[in-house]
Short mmCIF file of C-alpha atoms in Angstrom, two decimals:
data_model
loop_
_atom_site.label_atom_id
_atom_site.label_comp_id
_atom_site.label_asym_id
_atom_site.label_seq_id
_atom_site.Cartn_x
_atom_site.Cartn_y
_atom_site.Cartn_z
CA UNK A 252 109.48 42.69 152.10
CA UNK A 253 109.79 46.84 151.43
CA UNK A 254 108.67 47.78 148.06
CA UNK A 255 107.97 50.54 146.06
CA UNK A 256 105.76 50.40 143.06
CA UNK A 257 105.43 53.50 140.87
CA UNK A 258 102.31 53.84 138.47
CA UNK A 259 103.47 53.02 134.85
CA UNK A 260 104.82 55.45 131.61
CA UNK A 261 103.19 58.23 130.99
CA UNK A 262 102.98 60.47 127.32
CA UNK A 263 101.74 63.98 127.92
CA UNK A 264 101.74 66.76 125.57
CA UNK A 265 102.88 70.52 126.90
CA UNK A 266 100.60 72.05 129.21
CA UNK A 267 98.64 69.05 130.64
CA UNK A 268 98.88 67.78 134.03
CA UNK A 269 99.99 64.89 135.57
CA UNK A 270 100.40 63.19 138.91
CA UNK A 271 102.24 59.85 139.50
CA UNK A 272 102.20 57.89 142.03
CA UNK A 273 104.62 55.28 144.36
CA UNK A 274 102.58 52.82 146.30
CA UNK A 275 104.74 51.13 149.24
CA UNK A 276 103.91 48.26 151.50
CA UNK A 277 106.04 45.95 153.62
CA UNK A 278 106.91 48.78 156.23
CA UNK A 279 105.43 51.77 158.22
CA UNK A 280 104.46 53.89 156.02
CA UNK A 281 105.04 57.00 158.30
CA UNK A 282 107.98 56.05 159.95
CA UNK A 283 109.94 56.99 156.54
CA UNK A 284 110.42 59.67 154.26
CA UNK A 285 109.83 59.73 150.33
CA UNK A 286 111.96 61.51 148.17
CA UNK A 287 111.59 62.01 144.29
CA UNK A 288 114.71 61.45 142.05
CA UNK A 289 114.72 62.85 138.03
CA UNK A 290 116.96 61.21 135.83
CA UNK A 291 116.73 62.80 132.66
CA UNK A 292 117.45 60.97 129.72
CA UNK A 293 121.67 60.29 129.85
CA UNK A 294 121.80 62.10 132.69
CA UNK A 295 122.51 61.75 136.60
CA UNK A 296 120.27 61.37 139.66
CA UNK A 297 118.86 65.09 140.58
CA UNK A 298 116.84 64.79 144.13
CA UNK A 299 113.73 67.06 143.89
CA UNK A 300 112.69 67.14 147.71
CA UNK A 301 110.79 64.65 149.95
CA UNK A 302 107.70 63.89 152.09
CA UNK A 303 107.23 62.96 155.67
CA UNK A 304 104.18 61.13 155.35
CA UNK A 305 103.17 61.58 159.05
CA UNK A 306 102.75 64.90 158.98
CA UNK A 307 103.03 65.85 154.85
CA UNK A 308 106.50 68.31 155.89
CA UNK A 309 108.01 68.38 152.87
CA UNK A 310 110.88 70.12 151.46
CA UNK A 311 112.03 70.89 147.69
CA UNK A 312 115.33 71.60 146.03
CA UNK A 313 115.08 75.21 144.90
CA UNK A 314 115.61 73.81 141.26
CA UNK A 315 112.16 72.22 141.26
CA UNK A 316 109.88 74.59 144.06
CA UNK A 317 106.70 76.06 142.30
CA UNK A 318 107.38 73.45 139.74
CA UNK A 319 105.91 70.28 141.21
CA UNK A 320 104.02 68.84 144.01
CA UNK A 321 104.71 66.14 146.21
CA UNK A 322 101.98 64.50 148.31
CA UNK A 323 101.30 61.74 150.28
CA UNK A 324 97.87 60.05 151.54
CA UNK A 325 99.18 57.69 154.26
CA UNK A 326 95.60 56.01 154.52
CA UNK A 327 96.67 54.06 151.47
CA UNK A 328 100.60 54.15 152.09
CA UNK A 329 101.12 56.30 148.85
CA UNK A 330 103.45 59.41 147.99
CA UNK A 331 103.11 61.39 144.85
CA UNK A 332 104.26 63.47 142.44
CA UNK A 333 102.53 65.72 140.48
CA UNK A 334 102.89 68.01 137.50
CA UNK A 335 100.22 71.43 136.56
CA UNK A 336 101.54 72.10 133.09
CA UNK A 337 104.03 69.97 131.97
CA UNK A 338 107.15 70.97 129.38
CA UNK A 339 109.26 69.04 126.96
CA UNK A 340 112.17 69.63 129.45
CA UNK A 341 110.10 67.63 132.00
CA UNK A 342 110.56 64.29 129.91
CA UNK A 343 112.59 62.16 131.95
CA UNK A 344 112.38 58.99 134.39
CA UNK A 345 110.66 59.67 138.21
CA UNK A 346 111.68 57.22 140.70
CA UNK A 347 110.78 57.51 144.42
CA UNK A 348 112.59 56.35 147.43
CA UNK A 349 112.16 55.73 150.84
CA UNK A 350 114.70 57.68 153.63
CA UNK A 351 114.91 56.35 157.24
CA UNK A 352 116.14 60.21 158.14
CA UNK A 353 116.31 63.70 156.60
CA UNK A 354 119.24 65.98 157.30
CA UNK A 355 123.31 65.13 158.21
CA UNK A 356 121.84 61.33 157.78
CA UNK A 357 119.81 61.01 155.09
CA UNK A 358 120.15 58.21 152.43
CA UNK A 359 117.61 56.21 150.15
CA UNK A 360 117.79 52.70 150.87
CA UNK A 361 114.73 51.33 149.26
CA UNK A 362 113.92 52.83 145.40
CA UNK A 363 110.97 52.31 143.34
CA UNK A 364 111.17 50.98 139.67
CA UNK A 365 111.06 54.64 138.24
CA UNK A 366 108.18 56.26 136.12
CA UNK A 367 109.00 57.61 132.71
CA UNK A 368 107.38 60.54 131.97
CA UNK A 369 107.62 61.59 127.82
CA UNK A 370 106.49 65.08 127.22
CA UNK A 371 106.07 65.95 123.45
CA UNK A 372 103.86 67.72 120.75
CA UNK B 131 125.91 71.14 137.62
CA UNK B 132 126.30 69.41 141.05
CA UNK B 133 128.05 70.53 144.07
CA UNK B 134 129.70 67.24 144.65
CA UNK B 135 132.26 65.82 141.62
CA UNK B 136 133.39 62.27 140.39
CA UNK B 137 135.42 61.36 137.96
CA UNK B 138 133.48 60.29 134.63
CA UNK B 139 135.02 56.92 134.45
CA UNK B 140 137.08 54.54 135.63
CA UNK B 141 138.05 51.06 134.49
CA UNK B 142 139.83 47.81 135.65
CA UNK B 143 139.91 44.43 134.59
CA UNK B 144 138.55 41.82 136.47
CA UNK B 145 139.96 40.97 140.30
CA UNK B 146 141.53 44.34 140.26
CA UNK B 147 140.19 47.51 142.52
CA UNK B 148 138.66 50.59 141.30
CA UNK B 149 138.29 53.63 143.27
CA UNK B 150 136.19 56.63 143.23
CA UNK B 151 136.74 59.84 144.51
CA UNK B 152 133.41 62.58 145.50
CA UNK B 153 134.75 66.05 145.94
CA UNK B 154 132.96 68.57 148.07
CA UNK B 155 132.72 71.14 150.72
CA UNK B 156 132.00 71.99 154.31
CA UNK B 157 128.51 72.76 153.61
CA UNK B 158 128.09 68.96 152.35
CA UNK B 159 130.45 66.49 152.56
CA UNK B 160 132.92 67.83 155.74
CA UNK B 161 129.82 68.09 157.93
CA UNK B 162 127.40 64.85 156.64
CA UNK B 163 127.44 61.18 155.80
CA UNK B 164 127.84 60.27 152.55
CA UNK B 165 125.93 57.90 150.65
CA UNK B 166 127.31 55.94 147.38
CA UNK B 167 124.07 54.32 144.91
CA UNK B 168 124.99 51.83 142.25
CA UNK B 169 123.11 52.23 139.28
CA UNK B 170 122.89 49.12 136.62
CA UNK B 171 121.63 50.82 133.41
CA UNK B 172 118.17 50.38 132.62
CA UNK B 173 117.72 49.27 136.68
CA UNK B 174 116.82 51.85 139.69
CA UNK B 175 119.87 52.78 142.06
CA UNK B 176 120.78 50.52 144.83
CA UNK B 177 122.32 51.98 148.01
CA UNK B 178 126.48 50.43 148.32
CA UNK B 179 126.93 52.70 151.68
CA UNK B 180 125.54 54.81 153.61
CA UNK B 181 126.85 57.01 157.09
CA UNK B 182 130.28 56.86 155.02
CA UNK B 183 131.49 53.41 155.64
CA UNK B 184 128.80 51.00 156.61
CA UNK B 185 127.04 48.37 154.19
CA UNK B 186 123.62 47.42 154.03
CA UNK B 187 122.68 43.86 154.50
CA UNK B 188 123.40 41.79 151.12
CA UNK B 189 126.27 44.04 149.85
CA UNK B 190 129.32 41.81 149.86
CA UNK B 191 132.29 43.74 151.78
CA UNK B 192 134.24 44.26 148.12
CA UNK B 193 132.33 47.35 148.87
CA UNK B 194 133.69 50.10 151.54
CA UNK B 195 133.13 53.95 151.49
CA UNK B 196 135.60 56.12 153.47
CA UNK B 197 135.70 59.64 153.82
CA UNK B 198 138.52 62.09 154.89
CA UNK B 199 137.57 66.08 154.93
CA UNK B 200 135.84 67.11 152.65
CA UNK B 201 136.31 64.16 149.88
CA UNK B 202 134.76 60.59 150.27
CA UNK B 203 135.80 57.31 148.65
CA UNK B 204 134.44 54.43 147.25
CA UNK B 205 136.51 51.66 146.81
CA UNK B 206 135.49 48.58 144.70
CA UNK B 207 137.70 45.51 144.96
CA UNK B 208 137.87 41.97 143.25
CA UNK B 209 136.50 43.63 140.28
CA UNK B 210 133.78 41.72 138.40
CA UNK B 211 131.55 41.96 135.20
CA UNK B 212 128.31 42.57 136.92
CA UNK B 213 130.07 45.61 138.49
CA UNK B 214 129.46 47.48 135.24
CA UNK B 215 127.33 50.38 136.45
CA UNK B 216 127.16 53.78 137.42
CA UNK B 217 127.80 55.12 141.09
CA UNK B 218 127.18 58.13 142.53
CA UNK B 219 127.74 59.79 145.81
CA UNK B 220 125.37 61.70 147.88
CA UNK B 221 124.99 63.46 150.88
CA UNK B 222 122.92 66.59 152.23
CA UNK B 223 123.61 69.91 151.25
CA UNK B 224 123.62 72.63 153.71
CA UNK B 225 124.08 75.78 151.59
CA UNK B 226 121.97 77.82 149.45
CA UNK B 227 119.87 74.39 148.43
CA UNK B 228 119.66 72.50 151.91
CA UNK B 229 118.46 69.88 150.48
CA UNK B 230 120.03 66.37 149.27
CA UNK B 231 122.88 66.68 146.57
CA UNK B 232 123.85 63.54 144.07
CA UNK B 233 127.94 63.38 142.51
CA UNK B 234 128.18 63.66 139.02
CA UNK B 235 128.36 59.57 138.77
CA UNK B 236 130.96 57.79 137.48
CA UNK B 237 130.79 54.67 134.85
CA UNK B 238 132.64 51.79 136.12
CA UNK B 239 134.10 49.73 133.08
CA UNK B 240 135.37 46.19 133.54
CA UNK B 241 137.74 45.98 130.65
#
C-alpha cells in the first residue's frame, strides 16, 4: 500500500526555521517524484516545485525559489521541506505528493495527510 | 491568481450532473494533460483524472474529464451527497513559471 506520512503541526514564531518532512513507503522511492502543495488557509492548492529523489533535480515555481528548500534522503525514502526564516504569510497547510512523471504528464496521484504550519508572534 | 480558471461553484441536486469548466492557454492546457483533484474539506486532494480522460482505479466512472483546445471538463454525474467537495484542475505550465499550475477550484454543492 503507497503512503505518505507528513511529520505533525508545527507553531513557529517569525524568523525561526523549520523543515518538515513526508516519509513514504509501499513503493520505489526513486522511481517517483515529490512535489509540495500550500494551501493557505481558505485558499486553493498552489504547487511549490518537486524532487526527483534519484538524483535530488528539483525544480520550484518562481513564486516560492529562494524561499524554501526541498530535499530528499532516499536512504530513508523521505522528501522535505524546509523553511530559513519563516513569516506570518507562511502559515498555511504543506502536503506532499508523489508524481509518476514531470512535464506534459505530470499529475499527483498519491498525497500525504498535509502539515500545518502556524506562524505567529 | 492562477493561470487556469473555474467557476467558483456549482450546484445540483442529487442524481443530476454537474459540470466544470478549466480555462487556459497554449502554454498549459492546449499542449498538456490535465489533471482534476477532489478535495473533501478538512481531507487531502484525491486525483478524479488524470492524461484528460482516464480514471484511476477505485473512481467510479460518474467521473470523466474531457478536454477540447484549450478548455478541459469535468463532468460529475448521478450526483450524490458525499460529492460535496472542492475540485480543481491542473496541468503543467509552460510559460514564464514552467512548472505545475492548479484551477482556481470550484465548490460542488449538492442542494
Amino acid at each position: 500500500e503507497v503512503q505518505l506520512v507528513q511529520s505533525g503541526a508545527e507553531v513557529k514564531k517569525p524568523g525561526e526555521s523549520l523543515k518538515i518532512s513526508c516519509t513514504t513507503s509501499g513503493y520505489r522511492f526513486t522511481s517517483y517524484w515529490i512535489a509540495w502543495v500550500r494551501q493557505m488557509p481558505g485558499k486553493g492548492l498552489e504547487w511549490m516545485g518537486m524532487i526527483a529523489p534519484f538524483d535530488s533535480d528539483t525544480r520550484y515555481s518562481p513564486s516560492f525559489q529562494g524561499q524554501v528548500t526541498i530535499s530528499a534522503d532516499k536512504s530513508i525514502n523521505t522528501a522535505y521541506l524546509q523553511w530559513s526564516g519563516l513569516k506570518a504569510s507562511d502559515t498555511a497547510i504543506y502536503s506532499c505528493a508523489r508524481s509518476p512523471r514531470i512535464g506534459a504528464t505530470t499529475n499527483f496521484d498519491f498525497w500525504g495527510q498535509g502539515t500545518m504550519v502556524t506562524v505567529s508572534s | 491568481q492562477s493561470v487556469l480558471t473555474q467557476p467558483p461553484s456549482v450546484s445540483a441536486a442529487p442524481g443530476q450532473k454537474v459540470t466544470i469548466s478549466c480555462s487556459g492557454s497554449s502554454s498549459n492546457i492546449g499542449n498538456h494533460y490535465v489533471s482534476w483533484y477532489q478535495q473533501v474539506p478538512g481531507t487531502a486532494p484525491k486525483l478524479l483524472i488524470y492524461d484528460d480522460n482516464e480514471r484511476p482505479s477505485g473512481i467510479p466512472d460518474r467521473f470523466s474529464g474531457s478536454k477540447s483546445g484549450t478548455s478541459a471538463t469535468l463532468d460529475i454525474s448521478g450526483l450524490q451527497t458525499g460529492d460535496e467537495a472542492d475540485y480543481y484542475c491542473g496541468t503543467w505550465d509552460r510559460s514564464l513559471s514552467d512548472g505545475y499550475v492548479f484551477g482556481t477550484g470550484t465548490t460542488v454543492t449538492v442542494l
